[in-house]
XYZ file of C-alpha atoms in Angstrom:
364
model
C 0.000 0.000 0.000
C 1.141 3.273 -1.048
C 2.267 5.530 1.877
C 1.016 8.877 0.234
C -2.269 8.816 2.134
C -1.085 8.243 5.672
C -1.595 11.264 7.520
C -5.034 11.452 6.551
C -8.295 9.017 8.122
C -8.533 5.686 6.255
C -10.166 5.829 3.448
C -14.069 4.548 3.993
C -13.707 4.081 8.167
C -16.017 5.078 10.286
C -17.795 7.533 11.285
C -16.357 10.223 9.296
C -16.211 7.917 6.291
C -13.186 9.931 4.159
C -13.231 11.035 0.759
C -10.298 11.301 -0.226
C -10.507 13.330 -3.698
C -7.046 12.783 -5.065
C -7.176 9.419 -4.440
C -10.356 9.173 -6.594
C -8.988 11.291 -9.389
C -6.176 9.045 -10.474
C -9.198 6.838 -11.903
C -11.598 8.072 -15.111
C -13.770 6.083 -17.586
C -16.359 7.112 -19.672
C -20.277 7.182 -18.642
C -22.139 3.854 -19.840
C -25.803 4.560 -21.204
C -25.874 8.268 -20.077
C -29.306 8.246 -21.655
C -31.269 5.007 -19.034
C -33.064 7.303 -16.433
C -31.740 6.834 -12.290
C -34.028 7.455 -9.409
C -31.020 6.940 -6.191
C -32.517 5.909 -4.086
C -30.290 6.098 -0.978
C -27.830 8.879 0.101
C -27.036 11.461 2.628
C -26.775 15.009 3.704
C -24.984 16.357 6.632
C -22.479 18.795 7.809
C -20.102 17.125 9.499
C -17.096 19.507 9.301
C -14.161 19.220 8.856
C -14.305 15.687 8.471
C -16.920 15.238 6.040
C -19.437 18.012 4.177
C -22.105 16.607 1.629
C -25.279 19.256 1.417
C -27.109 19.791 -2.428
C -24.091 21.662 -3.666
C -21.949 18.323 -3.132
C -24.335 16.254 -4.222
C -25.323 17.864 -7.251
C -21.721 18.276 -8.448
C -21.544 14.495 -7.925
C -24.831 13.961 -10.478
C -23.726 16.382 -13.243
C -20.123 15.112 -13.310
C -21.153 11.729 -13.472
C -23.134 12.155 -16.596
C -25.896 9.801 -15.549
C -29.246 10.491 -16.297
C -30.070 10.710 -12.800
C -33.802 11.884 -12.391
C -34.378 12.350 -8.400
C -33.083 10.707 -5.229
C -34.070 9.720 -1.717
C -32.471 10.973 1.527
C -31.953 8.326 4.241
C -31.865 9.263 7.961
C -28.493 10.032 9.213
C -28.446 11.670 12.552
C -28.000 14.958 10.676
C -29.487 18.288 11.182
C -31.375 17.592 14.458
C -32.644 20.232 16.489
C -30.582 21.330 18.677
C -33.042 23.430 21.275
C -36.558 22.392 22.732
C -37.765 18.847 23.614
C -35.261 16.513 22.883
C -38.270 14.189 21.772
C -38.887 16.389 18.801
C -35.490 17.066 17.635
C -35.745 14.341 15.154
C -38.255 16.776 13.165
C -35.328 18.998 12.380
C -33.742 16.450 10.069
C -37.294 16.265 7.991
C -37.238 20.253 8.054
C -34.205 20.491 6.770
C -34.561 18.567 4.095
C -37.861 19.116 2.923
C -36.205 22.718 2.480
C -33.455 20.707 0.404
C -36.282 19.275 -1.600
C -37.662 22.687 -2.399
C -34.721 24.013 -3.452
C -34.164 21.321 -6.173
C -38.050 21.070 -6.808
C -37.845 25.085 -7.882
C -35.576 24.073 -10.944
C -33.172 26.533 -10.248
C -30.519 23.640 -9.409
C -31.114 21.876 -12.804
C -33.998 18.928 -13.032
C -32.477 16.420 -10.962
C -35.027 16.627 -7.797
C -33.002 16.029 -4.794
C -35.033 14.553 -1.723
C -37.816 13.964 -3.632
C -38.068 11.278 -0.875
C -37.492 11.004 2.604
C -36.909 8.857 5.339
C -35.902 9.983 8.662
C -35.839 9.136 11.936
C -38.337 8.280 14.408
C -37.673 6.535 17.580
C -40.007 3.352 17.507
C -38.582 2.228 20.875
C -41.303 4.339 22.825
C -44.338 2.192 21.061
C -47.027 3.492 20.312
C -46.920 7.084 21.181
C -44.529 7.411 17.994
C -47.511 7.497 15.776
C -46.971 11.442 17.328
C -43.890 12.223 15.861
C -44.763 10.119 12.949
C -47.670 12.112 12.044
C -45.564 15.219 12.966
C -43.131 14.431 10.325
C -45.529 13.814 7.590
C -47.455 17.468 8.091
C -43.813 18.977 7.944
C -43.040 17.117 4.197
C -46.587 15.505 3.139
C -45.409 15.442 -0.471
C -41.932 14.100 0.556
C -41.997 12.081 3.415
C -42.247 8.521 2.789
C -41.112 6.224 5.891
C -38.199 5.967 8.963
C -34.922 4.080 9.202
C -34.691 3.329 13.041
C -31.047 1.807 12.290
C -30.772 -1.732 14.128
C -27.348 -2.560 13.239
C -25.544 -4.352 16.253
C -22.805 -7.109 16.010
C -20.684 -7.904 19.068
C -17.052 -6.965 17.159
C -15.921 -3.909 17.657
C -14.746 -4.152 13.480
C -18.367 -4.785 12.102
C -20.223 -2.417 14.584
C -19.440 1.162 13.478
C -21.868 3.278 14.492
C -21.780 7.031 15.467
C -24.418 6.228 17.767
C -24.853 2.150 17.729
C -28.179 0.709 18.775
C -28.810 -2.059 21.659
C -28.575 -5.822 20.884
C -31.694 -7.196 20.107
C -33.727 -3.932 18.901
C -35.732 -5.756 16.499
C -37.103 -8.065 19.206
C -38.363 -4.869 21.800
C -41.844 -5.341 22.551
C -41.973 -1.007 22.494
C -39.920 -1.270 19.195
C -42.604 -3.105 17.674
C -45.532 -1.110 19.127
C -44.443 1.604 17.418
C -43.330 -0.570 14.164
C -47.030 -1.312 14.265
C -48.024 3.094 13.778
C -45.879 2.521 9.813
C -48.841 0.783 8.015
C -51.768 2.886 9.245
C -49.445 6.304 7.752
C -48.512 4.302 4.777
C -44.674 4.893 5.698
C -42.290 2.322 4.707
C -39.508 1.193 7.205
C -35.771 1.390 5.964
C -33.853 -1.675 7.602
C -30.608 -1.397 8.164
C -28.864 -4.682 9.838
C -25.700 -6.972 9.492
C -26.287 -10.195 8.133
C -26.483 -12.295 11.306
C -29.552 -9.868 12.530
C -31.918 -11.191 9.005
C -33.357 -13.960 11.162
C -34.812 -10.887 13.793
C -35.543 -8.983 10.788
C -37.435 -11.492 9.283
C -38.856 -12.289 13.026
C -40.733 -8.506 12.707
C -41.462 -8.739 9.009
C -43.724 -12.208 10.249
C -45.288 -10.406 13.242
C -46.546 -7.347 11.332
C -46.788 -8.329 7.578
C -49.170 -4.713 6.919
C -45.818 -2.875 6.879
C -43.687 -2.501 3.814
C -40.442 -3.068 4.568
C -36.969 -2.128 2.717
C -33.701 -3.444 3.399
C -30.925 -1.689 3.427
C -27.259 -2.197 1.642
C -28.151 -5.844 0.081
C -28.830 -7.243 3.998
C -25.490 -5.758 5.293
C -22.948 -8.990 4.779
C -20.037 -8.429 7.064
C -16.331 -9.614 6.070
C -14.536 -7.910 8.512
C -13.448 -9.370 12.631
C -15.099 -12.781 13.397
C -16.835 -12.927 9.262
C -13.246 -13.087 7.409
C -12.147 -15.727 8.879
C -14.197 -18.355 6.668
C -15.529 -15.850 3.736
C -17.674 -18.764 2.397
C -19.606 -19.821 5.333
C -20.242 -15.844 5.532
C -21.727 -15.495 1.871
C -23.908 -18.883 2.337
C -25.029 -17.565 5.583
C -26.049 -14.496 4.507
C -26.841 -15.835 0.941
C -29.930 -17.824 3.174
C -31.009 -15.304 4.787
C -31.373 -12.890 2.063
C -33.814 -15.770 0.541
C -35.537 -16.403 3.601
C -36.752 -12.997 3.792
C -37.463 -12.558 -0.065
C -39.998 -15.073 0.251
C -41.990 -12.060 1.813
C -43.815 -9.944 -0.838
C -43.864 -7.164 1.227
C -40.332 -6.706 1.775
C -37.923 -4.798 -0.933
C -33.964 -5.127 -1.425
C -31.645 -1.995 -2.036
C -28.283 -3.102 -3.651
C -25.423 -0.710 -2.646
C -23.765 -0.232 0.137
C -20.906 -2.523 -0.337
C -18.893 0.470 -1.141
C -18.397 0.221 2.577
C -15.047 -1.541 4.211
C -17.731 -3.717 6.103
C -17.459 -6.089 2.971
C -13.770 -7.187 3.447
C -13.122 -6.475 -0.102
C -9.886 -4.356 0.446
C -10.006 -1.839 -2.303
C -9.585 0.926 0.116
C -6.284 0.501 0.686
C -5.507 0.276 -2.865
C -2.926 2.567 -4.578
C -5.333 3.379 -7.162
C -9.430 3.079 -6.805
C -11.202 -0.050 -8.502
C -12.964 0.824 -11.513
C -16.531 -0.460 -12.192
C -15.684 -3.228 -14.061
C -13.337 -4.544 -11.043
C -16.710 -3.398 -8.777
C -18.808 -5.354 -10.757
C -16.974 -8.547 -10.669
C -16.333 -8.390 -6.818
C -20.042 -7.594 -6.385
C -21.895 -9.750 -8.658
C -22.061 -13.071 -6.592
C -23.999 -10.886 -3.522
C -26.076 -8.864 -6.797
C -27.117 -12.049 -8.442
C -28.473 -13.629 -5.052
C -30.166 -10.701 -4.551
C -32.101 -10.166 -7.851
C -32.682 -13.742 -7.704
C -34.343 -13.928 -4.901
C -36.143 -10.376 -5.372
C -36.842 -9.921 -8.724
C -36.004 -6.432 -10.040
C -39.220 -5.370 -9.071
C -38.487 -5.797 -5.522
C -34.731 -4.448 -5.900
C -33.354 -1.017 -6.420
C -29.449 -0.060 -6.719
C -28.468 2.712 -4.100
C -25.389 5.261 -4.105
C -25.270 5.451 -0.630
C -23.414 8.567 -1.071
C -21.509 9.893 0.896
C -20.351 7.120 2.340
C -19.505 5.129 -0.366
C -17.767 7.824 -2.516
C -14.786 6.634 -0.313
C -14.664 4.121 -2.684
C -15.825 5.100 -6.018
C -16.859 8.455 -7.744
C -20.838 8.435 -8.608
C -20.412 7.765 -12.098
C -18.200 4.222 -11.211
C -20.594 3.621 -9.248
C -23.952 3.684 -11.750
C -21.239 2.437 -14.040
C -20.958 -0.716 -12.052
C -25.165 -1.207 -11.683
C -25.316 -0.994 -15.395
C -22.575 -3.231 -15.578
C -23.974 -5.762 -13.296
C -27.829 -5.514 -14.755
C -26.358 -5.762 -18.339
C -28.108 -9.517 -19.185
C -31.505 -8.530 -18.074
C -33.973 -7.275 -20.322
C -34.935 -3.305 -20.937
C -37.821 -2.921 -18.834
C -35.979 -5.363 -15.498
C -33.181 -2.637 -15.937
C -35.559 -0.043 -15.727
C -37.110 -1.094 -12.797
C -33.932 -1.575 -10.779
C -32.381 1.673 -12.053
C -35.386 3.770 -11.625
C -38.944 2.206 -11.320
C -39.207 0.278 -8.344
C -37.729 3.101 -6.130
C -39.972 5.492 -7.813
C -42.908 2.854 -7.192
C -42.037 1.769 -3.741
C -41.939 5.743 -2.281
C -44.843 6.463 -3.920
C -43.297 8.864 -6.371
C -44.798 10.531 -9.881
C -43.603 8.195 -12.563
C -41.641 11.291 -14.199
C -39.018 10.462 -11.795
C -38.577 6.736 -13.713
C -38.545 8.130 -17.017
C -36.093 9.564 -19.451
C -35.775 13.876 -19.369
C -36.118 15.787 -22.362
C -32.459 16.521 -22.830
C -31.918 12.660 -23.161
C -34.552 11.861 -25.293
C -33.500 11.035 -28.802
């Protein structure tokens, strides 16, 4: 490994996740399909200075150097932009401000016609049961045309390697008898719950999927498989592991798969510490055992592909990374591409179809 990068955080490791922008510039390749329409499904905004800034300047300068015909996106809760004054109940309502605001902006066409946070989930605490249908409700009248569902993130493994949180959750979160109570207020609102778990948690997950099948469930960064501590020490019994679970689960109608998030060092695949960053045809060959299980299991009308941006840009610049979905959804037919590229996002968040479809400037 090259020692040019040393006196700055590793590349990709938690919780500042590092972009490291010179790194990512010794790589370039051209766009594939600029013209197939994107709906991303899955990134982030925060101000995390000066270890990490991503608001819609960033963001947007990620889309329109990419060259991707990227229509809208999602924001997924991140513990950013919380209020910091009042009850501390109610400071989750911030983050839903803040970007509904975000979603304004980009919804004004000022910013170009990609529509940024046409989506949302935040962040309600399900933990206190029932009375979350409060702040539930509370977030929807603050984005009704946005606002779409929570992620209450559940991701807990016992090494220290695999569980990276900022703020890490307790063991077993999926299994509180409040948790669920308040899992229960989703289906009523018509909100969709974001999962976001390590591999050896699907069994819980698919535990609270069985005891409230109303509620429309996502998963998170293709089940989060683990290769790191305990989970590299036998990389096969990891993959079949997780491989059954992921099929387990899929055998639930109501439950959806986002692919992404392996752009995270949680997957063991070392191309962090690389001298020069993978490009999407390395991605795509690294990834495409844990993609097909996925859309095999799903269907690509239960499967979306995700940036998970910022995070992941400490692996791969946006356009390797919609390089690499196009890469890996090359075999399927036209309309399963569309769907995983665009559709079933737009679909599952309850989105106008515009935001599947190809813009003007792309049209032939």
């Amino acid at each position: 490994m090259s020692t040019a990068h040393h006196a700055k955080p590793l590349r990709g490791a938690a919780p500042h996740h590092f972009v490291d922008e010179e790194w990512l510039a010794l790589r370039s390749e051209p766009v594939l399909e600029p013209e197939l329409p994107i709906f991303d499904p899955h990134h982030h905004l925060w101000d995390r200075r000066p270890h990490s800034l991503y608001l819609l300047p960033e963001i947007l300068a990620d889309i329109h150097a990419s060259g991707h015909n990227v229509r809208g996106t999602g924001f997924v809760e991140c513990t950013s932009m919380y209020r910091a004054d009042g009850d501390p109940r109610l400071a989750c309502l911030g983050q839903v401000e803040f970007t509904n605001g975000i979603g304004a902006m980009s919804a004004s066409g000022v910013y170009g016609p990609v529509r940024v946070c046409a989506a949302i989930v935040g962040k309600v605490d399900l933990s206190e049961g029932a009375s979350a249908r409060e702040l539930l409700e509370a977030c929807v009248a603050r984005a009704p045309d946005r606002f779409r569902g929570i992620r209450h993130m559940a991701a807990w493994d016992a090494s220290p390697e695999v569980s990276t949180l900022v703020r890490p959750p307790p063991r077993g979160l999926l299994m509180d008898k409040g948790f669920r109570a308040g899992f229960a207020q989703l289906a009523p609102l018509d909100l969709v719950f974001d999962a976001w778990v390590y591999h050896p948690q699907l069994a819980e997950l698919i535990d609270l999927v069985d005891a409230h099948p109303e509620v429309r469930v996502v998963l998170n960064h293709m089940g989060g498989r683990a290769g790191l501590g305990p989970y590299a020490a036998d990389p096969a019994a990891t993959f079949a592991q997780w491989a059954a679970g992921i099929r387990e689960l899929a055998k639930r109608p109501q439950v959806s798969i986002k692919i992404g998030g392996i752009g995270m060092r949680l997957g063991g695949f070392g191309f962090h510490d690389r001298d020069l960053p993978p490009t999407s045809a390395e991605l795509a060959e690294a990834w495409r055992p844990s993609f097909e299980v996925c859309l095999e299991a799903f269907g690509p009308t239960r499967a979306m592909c995700e940036s998970n941006f910022p995070v992941d840009k400490s692996l791969c610049s946006y356009r390797t990374m919609w390089n690499t979905f196009k890469r890996l959804a090359a075999p399927l037919s036209s309309d399963e591409r569309a769907a995983l590229l665009a559709g079933t996002a737009v679909h599952t968040y309850r989105l106008p179809a515009a935001l599947a479809q190809r813009a003007p400037e792309h049209t032939a």
